[in-house]
mmCIF file of C-alpha atoms and ligand atoms in Angstrom:
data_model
loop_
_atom_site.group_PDB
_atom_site.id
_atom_site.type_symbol
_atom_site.label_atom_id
_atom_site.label_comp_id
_atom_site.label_asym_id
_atom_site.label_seq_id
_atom_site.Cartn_x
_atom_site.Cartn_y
_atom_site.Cartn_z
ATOM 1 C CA UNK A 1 37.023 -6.963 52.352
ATOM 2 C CA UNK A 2 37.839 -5.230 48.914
ATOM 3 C CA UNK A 3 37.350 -8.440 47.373
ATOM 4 C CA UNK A 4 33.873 -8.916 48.775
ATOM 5 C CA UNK A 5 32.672 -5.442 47.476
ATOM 6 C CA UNK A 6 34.515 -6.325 44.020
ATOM 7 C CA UNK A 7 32.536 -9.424 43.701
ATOM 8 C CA UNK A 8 29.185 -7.807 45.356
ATOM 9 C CA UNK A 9 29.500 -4.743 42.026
ATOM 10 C CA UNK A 10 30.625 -7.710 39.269
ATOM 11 C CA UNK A 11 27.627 -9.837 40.430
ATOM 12 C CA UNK A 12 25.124 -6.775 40.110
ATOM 13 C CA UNK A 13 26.486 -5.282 37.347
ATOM 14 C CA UNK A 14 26.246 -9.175 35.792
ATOM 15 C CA UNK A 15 22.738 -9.254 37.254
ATOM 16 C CA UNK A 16 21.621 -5.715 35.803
ATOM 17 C CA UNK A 17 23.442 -6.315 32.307
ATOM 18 C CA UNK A 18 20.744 -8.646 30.106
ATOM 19 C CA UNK A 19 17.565 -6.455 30.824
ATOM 20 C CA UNK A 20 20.348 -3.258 29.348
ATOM 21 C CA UNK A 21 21.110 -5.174 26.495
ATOM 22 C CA UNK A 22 17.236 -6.915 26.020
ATOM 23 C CA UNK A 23 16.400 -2.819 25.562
ATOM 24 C CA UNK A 24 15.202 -2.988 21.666
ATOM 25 C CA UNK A 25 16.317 -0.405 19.301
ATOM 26 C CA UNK A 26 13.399 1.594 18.424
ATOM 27 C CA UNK A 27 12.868 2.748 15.484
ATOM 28 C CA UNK A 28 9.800 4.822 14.719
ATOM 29 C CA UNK A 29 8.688 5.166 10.772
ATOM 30 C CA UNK A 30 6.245 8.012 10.424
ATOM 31 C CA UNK A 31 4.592 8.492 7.175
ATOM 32 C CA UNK A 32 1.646 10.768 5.490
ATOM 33 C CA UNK A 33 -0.695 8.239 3.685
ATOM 34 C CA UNK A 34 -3.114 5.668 4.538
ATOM 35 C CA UNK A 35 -2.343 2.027 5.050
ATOM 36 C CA UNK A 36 -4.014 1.032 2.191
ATOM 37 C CA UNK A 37 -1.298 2.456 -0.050
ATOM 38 C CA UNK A 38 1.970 1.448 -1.757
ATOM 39 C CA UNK A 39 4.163 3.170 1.159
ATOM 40 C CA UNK A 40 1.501 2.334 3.885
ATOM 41 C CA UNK A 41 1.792 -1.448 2.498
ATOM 42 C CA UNK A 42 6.067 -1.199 2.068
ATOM 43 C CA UNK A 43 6.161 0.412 5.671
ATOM 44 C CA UNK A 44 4.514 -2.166 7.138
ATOM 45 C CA UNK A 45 6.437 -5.197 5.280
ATOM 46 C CA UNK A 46 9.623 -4.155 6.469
ATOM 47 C CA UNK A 47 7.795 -3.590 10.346
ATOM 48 C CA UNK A 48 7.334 -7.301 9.803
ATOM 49 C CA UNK A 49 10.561 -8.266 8.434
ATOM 50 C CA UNK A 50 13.055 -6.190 10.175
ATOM 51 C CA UNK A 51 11.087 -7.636 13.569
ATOM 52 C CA UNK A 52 11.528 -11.287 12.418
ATOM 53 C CA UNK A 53 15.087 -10.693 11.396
ATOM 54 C CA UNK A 54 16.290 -9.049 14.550
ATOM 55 C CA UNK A 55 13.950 -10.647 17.351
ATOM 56 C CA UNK A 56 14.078 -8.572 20.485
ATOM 57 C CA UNK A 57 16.369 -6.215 18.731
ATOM 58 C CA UNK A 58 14.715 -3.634 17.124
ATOM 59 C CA UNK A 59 10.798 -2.404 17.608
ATOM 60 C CA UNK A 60 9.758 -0.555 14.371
ATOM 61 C CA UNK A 61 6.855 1.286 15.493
ATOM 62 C CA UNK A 62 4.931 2.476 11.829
ATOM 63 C CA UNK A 63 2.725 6.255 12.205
ATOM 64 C CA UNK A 64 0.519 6.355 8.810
ATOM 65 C CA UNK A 65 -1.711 9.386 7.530
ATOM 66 C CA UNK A 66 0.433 12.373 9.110
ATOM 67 C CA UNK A 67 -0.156 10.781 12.740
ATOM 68 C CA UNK A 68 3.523 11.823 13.937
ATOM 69 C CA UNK A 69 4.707 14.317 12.043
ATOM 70 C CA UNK A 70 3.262 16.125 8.892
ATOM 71 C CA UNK A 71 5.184 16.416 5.703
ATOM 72 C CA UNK A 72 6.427 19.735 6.189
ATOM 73 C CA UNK A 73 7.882 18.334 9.393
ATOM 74 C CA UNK A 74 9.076 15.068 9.414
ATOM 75 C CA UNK A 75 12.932 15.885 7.732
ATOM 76 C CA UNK A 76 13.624 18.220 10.699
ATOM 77 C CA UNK A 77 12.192 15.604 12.880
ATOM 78 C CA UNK A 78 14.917 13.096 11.606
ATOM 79 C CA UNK A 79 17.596 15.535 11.773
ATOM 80 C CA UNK A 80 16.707 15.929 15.946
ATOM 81 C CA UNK A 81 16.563 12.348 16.619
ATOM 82 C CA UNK A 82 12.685 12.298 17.161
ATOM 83 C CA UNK A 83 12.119 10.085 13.808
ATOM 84 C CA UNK A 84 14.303 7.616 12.458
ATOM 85 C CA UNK A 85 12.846 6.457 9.326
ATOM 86 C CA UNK A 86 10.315 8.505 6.800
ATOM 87 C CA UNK A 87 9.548 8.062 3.063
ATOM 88 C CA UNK A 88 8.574 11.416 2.152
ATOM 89 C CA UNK A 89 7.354 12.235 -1.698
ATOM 90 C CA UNK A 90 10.573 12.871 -3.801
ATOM 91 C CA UNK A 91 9.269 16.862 -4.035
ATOM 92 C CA UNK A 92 9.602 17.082 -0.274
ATOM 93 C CA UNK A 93 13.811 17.150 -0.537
ATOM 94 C CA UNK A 94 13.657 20.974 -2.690
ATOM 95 C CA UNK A 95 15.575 22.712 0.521
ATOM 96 C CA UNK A 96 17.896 19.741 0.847
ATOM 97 C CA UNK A 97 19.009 19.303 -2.788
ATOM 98 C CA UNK A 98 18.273 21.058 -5.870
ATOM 99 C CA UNK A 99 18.813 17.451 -7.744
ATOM 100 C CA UNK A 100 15.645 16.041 -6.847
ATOM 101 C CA UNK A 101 13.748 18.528 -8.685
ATOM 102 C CA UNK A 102 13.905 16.439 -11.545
ATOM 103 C CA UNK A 103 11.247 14.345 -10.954
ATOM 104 C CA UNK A 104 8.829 17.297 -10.585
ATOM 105 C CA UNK A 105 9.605 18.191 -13.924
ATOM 106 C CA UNK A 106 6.211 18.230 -15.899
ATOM 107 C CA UNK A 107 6.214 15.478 -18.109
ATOM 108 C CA UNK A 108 9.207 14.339 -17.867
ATOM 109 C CA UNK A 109 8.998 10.577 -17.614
ATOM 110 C CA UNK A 110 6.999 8.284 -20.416
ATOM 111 C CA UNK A 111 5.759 6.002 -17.485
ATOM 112 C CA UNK A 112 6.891 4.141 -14.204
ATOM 113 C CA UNK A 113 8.909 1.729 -16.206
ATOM 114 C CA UNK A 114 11.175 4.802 -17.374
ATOM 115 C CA UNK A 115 11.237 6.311 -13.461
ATOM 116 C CA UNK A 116 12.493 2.485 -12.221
ATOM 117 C CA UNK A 117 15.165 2.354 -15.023
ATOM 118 C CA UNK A 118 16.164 6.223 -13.603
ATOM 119 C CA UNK A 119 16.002 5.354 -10.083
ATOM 120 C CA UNK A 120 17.977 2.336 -10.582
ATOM 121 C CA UNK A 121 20.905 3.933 -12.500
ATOM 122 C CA UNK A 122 23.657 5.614 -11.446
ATOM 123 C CA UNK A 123 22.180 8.974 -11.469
ATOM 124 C CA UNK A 124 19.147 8.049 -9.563
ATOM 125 C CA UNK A 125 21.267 5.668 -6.945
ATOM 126 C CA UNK A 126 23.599 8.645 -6.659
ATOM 127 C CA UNK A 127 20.982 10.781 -5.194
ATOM 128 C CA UNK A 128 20.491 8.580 -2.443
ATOM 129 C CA UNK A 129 23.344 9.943 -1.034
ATOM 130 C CA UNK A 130 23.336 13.385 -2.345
ATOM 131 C CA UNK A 131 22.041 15.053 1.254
ATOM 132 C CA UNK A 132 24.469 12.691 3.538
ATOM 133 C CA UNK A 133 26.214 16.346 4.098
ATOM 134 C CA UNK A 134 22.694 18.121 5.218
ATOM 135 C CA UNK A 135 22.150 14.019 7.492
ATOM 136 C CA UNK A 136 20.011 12.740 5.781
ATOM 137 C CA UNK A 137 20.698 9.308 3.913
ATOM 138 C CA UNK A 138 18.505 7.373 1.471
ATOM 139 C CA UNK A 139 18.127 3.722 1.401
ATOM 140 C CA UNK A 140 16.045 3.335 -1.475
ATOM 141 C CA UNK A 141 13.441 4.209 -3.492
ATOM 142 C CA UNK A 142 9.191 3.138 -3.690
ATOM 143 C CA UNK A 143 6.772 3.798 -5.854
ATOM 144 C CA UNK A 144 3.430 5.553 -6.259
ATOM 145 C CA UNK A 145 2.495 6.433 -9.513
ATOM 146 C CA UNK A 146 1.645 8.833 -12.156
ATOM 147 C CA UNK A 147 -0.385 12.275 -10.951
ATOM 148 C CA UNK A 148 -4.254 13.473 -11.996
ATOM 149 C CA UNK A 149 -5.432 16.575 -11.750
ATOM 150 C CA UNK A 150 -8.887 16.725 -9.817
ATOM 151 C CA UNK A 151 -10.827 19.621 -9.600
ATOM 152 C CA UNK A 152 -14.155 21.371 -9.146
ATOM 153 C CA UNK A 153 -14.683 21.840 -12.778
ATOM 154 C CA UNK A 154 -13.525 20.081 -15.487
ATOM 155 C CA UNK A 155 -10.127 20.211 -17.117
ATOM 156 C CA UNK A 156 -9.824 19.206 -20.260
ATOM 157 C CA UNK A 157 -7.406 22.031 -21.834
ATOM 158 C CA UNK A 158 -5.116 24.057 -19.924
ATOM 159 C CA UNK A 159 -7.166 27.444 -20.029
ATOM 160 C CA UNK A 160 -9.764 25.593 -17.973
ATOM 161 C CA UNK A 161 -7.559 25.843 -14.518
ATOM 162 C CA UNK A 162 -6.493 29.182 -15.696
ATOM 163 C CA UNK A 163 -7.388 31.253 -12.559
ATOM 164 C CA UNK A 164 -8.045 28.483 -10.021
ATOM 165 C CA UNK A 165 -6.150 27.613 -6.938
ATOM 166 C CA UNK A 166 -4.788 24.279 -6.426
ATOM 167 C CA UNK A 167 -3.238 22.712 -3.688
ATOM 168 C CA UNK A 168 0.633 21.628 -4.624
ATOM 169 C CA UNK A 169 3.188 19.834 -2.107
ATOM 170 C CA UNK A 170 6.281 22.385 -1.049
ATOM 171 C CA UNK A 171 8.071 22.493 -4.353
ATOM 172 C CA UNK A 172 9.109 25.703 -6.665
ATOM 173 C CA UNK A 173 8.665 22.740 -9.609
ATOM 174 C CA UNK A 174 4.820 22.286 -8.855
ATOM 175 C CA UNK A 175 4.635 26.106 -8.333
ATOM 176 C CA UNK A 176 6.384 27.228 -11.580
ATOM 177 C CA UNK A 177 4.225 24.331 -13.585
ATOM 178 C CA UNK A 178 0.669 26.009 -12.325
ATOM 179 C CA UNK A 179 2.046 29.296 -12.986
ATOM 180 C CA UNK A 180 2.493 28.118 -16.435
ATOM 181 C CA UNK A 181 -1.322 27.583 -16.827
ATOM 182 C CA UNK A 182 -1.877 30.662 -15.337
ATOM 183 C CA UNK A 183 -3.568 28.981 -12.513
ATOM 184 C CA UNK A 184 -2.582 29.881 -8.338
ATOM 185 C CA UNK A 185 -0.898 27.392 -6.678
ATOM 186 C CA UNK A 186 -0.201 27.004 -3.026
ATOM 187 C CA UNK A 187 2.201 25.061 -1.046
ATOM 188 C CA UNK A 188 0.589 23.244 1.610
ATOM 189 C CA UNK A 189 0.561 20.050 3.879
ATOM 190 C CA UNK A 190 -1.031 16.687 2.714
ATOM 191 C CA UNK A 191 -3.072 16.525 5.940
ATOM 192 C CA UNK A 192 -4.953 19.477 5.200
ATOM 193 C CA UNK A 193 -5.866 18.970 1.293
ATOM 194 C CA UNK A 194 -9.266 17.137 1.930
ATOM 195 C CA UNK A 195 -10.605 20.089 4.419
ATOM 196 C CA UNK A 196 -9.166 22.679 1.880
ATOM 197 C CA UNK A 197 -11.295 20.846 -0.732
ATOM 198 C CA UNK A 198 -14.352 20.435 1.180
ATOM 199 C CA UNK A 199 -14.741 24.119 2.363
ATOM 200 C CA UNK A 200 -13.882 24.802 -1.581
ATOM 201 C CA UNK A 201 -10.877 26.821 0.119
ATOM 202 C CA UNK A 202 -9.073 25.150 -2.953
ATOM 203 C CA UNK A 203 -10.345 24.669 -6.347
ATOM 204 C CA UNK A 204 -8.164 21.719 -6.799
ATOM 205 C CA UNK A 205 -4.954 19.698 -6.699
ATOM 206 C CA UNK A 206 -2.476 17.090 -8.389
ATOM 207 C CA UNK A 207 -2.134 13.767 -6.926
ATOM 208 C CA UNK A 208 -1.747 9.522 -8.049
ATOM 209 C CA UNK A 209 -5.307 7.506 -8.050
ATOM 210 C CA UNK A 210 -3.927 5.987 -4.550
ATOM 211 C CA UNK A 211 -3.792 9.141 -2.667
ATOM 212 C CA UNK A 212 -7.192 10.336 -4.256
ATOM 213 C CA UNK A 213 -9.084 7.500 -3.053
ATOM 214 C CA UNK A 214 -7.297 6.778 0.305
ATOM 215 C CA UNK A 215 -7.788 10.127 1.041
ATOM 216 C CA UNK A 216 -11.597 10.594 -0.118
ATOM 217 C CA UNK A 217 -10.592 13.659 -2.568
ATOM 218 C CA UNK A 218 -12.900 12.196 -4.929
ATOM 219 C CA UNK A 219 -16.056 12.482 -2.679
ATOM 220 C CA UNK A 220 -15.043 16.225 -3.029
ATOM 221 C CA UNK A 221 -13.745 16.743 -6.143
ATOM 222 C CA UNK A 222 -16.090 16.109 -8.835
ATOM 223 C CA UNK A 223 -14.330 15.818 -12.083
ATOM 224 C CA UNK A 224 -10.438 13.991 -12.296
ATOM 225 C CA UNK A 225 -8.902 14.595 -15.328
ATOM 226 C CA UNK A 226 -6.373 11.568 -16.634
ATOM 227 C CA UNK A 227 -3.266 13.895 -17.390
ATOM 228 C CA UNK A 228 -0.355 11.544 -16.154
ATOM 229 C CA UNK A 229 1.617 14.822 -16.070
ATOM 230 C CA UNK A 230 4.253 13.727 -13.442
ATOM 231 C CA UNK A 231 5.226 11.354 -10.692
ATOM 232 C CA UNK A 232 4.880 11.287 -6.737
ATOM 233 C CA UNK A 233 7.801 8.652 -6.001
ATOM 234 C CA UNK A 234 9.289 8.730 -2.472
ATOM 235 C CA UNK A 235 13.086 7.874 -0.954
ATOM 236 C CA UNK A 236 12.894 6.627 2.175
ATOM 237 C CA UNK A 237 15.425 8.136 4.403
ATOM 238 C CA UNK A 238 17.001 7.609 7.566
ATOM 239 C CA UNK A 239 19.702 10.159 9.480
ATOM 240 C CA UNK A 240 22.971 9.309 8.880
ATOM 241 C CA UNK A 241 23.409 10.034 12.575
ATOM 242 C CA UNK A 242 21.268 6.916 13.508
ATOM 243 C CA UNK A 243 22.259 5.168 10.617
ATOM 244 C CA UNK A 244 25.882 4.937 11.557
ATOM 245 C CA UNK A 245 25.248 4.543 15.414
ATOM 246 C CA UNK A 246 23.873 1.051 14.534
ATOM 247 C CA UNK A 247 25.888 -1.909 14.724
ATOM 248 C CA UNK A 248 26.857 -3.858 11.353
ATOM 249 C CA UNK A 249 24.531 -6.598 11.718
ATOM 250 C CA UNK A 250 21.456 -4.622 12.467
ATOM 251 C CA UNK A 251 22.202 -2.170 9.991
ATOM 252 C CA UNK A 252 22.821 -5.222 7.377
ATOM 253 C CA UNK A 253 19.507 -6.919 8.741
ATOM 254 C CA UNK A 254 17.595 -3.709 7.973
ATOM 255 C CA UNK A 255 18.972 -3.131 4.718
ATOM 256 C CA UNK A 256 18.071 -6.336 4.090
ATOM 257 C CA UNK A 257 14.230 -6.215 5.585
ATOM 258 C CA UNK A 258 14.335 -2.171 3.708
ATOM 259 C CA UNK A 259 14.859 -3.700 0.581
ATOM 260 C CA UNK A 260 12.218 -6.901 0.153
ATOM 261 C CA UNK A 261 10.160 -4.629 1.410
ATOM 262 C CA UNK A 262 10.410 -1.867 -1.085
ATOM 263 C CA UNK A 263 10.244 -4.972 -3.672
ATOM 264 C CA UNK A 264 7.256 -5.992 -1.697
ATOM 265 C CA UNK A 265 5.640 -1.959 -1.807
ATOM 266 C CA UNK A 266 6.670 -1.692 -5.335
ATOM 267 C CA UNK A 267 5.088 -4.554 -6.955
ATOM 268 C CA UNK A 268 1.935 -3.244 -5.582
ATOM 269 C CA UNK A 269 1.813 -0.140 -6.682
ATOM 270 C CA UNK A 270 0.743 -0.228 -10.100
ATOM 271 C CA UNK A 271 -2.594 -2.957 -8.658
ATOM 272 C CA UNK A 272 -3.592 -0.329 -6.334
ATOM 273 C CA UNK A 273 -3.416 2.478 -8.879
ATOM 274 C CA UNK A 274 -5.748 0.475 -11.215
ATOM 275 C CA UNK A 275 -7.785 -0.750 -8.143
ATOM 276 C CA UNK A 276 -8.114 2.712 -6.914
ATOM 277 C CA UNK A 277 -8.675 4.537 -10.255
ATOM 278 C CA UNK A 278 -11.883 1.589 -10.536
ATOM 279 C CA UNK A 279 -13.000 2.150 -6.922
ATOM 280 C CA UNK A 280 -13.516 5.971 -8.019
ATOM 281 C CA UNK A 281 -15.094 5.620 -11.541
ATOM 282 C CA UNK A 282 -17.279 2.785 -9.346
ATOM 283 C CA UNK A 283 -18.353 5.080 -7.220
ATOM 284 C CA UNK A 284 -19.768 7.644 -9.324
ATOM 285 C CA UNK A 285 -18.929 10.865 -7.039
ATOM 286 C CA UNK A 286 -16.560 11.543 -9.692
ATOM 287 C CA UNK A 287 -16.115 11.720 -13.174
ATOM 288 C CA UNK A 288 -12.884 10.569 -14.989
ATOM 289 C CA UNK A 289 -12.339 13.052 -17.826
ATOM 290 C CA UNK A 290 -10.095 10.800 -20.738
ATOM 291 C CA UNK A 291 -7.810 13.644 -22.744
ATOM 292 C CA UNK A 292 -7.600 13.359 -26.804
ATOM 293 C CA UNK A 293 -4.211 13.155 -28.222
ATOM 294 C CA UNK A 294 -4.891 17.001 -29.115
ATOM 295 C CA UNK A 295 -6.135 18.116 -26.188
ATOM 296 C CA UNK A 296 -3.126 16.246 -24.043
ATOM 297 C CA UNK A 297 -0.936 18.037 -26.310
ATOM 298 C CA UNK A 298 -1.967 21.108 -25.069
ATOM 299 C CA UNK A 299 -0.903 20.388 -21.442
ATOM 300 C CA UNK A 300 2.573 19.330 -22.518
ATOM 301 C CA UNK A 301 2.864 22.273 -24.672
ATOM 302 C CA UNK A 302 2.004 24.770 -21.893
ATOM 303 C CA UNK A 303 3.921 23.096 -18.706
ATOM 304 C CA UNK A 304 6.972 21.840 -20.742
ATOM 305 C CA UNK A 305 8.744 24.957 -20.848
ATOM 306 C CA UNK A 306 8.949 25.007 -16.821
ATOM 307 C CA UNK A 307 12.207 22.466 -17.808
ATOM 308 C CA UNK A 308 14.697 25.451 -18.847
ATOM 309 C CA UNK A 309 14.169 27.590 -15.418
ATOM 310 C CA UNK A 310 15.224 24.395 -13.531
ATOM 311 C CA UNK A 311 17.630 22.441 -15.575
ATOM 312 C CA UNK A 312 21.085 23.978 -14.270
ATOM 313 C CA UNK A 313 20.123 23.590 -11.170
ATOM 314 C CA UNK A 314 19.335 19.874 -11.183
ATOM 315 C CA UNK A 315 22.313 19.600 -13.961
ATOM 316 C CA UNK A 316 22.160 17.753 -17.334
ATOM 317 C CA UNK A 317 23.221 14.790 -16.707
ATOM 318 C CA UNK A 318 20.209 13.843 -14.963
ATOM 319 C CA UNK A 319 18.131 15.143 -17.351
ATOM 320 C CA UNK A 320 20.185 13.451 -20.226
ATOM 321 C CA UNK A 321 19.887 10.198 -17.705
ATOM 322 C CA UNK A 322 15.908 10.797 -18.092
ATOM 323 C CA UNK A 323 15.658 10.934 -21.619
ATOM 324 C CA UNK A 324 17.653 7.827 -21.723
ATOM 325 C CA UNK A 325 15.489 5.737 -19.483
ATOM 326 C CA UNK A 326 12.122 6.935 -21.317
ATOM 327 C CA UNK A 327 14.347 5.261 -24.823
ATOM 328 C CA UNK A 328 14.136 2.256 -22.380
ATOM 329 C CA UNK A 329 18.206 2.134 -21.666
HETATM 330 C C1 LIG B 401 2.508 11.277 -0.188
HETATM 331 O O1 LIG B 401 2.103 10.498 -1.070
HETATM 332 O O2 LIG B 401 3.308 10.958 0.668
HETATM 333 C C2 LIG B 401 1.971 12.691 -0.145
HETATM 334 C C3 LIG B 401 1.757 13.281 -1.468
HETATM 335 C C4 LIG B 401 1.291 14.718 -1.371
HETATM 336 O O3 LIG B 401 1.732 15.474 -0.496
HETATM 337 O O4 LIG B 401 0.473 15.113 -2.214
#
């Protein structure tokens, strides 16, 4: 008799066990910007790849333009368990490490060439893992490109934005570097930058050609000054909760999928800047104000010093790893 009920449990625990194991790991990648976009692009290469490469086995379900979580919210998000992948801007880390502050610095980088030959050193790959003690691990980095200012008059010398308000994401970086021009600026969520624009809540705000055009800010923003006065990068990031709660082939097939992906996102990102920048000069709701040598000097001159409040803090060997990378090493 206690063989027969043996048998009866094996069989329908047997019976029940494929549709436990068929259950696919989900894994749900919520991001702030439009397809259309370097990290809307990357996201959904590695949705592609990382489905192909582990059939049945993961589901990686990709939330664009803030449709999950905002910016301000996605990092606690990971750290519950309700996100498991995010590539937030590299300014969105400030309250996890001081190190990443360095790539707010104004002006700090020559061009993206000098950001990939930082991110891909030891200093940059080092701060991938810099907040595994705060969860969160990073498994590589994408590009955007270099920032514009836009506003609602034109800038062409630093006393222009002198007494405006513009929108900057949640970083004491962007904050001291508009204090330096005298101007206001205010720390608020990438979602709500086009209404803040449109009811002129805002006079303006600091962002790549990309994110300007995906987001319509040049149908509201009538002048765009070409300042290339900093970087929006991002790290995409997991939890090292779910990272290490994976098994070693699907975390090696992800990896894997992560990284032609970011190859994938980053090889794009300099075509859509152009493309993007063209769209808006095409369109003519905007005008693309070119700076003079003189007049670019100006900006550097009044933003620069925003370096020596933050340099301890994100230590000099990163900024010493910087100035190396711009001398192309
Ligand atoms: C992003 O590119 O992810 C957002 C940038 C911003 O907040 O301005």
């Amino acid at each position: 008799m206690k063989k027969k009920i043996f048998s009866a449990c094996f069989a329908a625990a047997v019976s029940f066990a494929p549709s436990l194991s068929a259950a696919p790991i989900e894994i749900k990648f919520s991001h702030v910007v439009a397809d259309d976009t370097p990290k809307g692009q990357m996201a959904l290469k590695f949705k592609e790849l990382a489905e192909e490469r582990l059939p049945g086995k993961v589901e990686v379900k990709v939330y664009p333009n803030s449709q999950l979580f905002t910016d301000n919210k996605v990092l606690e998000a990971m750290l519950l368990g309700d996100v498991q992948m995010a590539a937030p801007s590299l300014s969105k880390f400030e309250s996890y490490t001081p190190r990443l502050q360095i790539y707010d610095l104004p002006f700090l980088f020559r061009d993206m060439e000098a950001v990939e030959r930082f991110q891909q050193g030891p200093v940059g790959q080092g701060m991938l893992t810099s907040m595994a003690d705060k969860g969160l691990f990073g498994l590589g980095y994408l590009h955007n490109g270099l920032k514009q200012l836009s506003a609602s008059e034109p800038l062409r010398v630093p006393s222009d934005a002198a007494g405006k308000k513009f929108r900057i994401q949640a970083s004491d970086v962007l904050h001291a570097q508009f204090e330096a021009i005298d101007a206001v600026a205010l720390k608020k969520p990438f979602s709500e930058v086009f209404t803040l624009l449109q009811t002129r809540a805002i006079d303006g705000q600091e962002n790549t050609w990309s994110n300007i055009y995906s987001q319509n800010f040049y149908e509201v923003q009538p002048y765009i000054t070409e300042s290339n006065h900093g970087v929006i990068d991002y790290m995409v990031v997991t939890s090292t909760d779910f990272w290490d709660g994976l098994d070693d082939e699907v975390r090696l097939e992800l990896k894997k999928s992560l990284d032609e992906a970011l190859v994938y996102g980053n090889n794009l990102a300099e075509k859509i800047a152009e493309r993007d920048k063209q769209n808006i000069i095409d369109s003519k709701r905007s005008k693309v104000i070119e700076l003079s040598e003189e007049e670019r000097q100006q900006w550097v001159d009044a933003m620069k010093p925003v370096w020596n409040s933050f340099a301890d803090d994100i230590g000099h060997d990163a900024l010493e790893a910087a100035e190396l990378a711009n001398s192309n090493q």
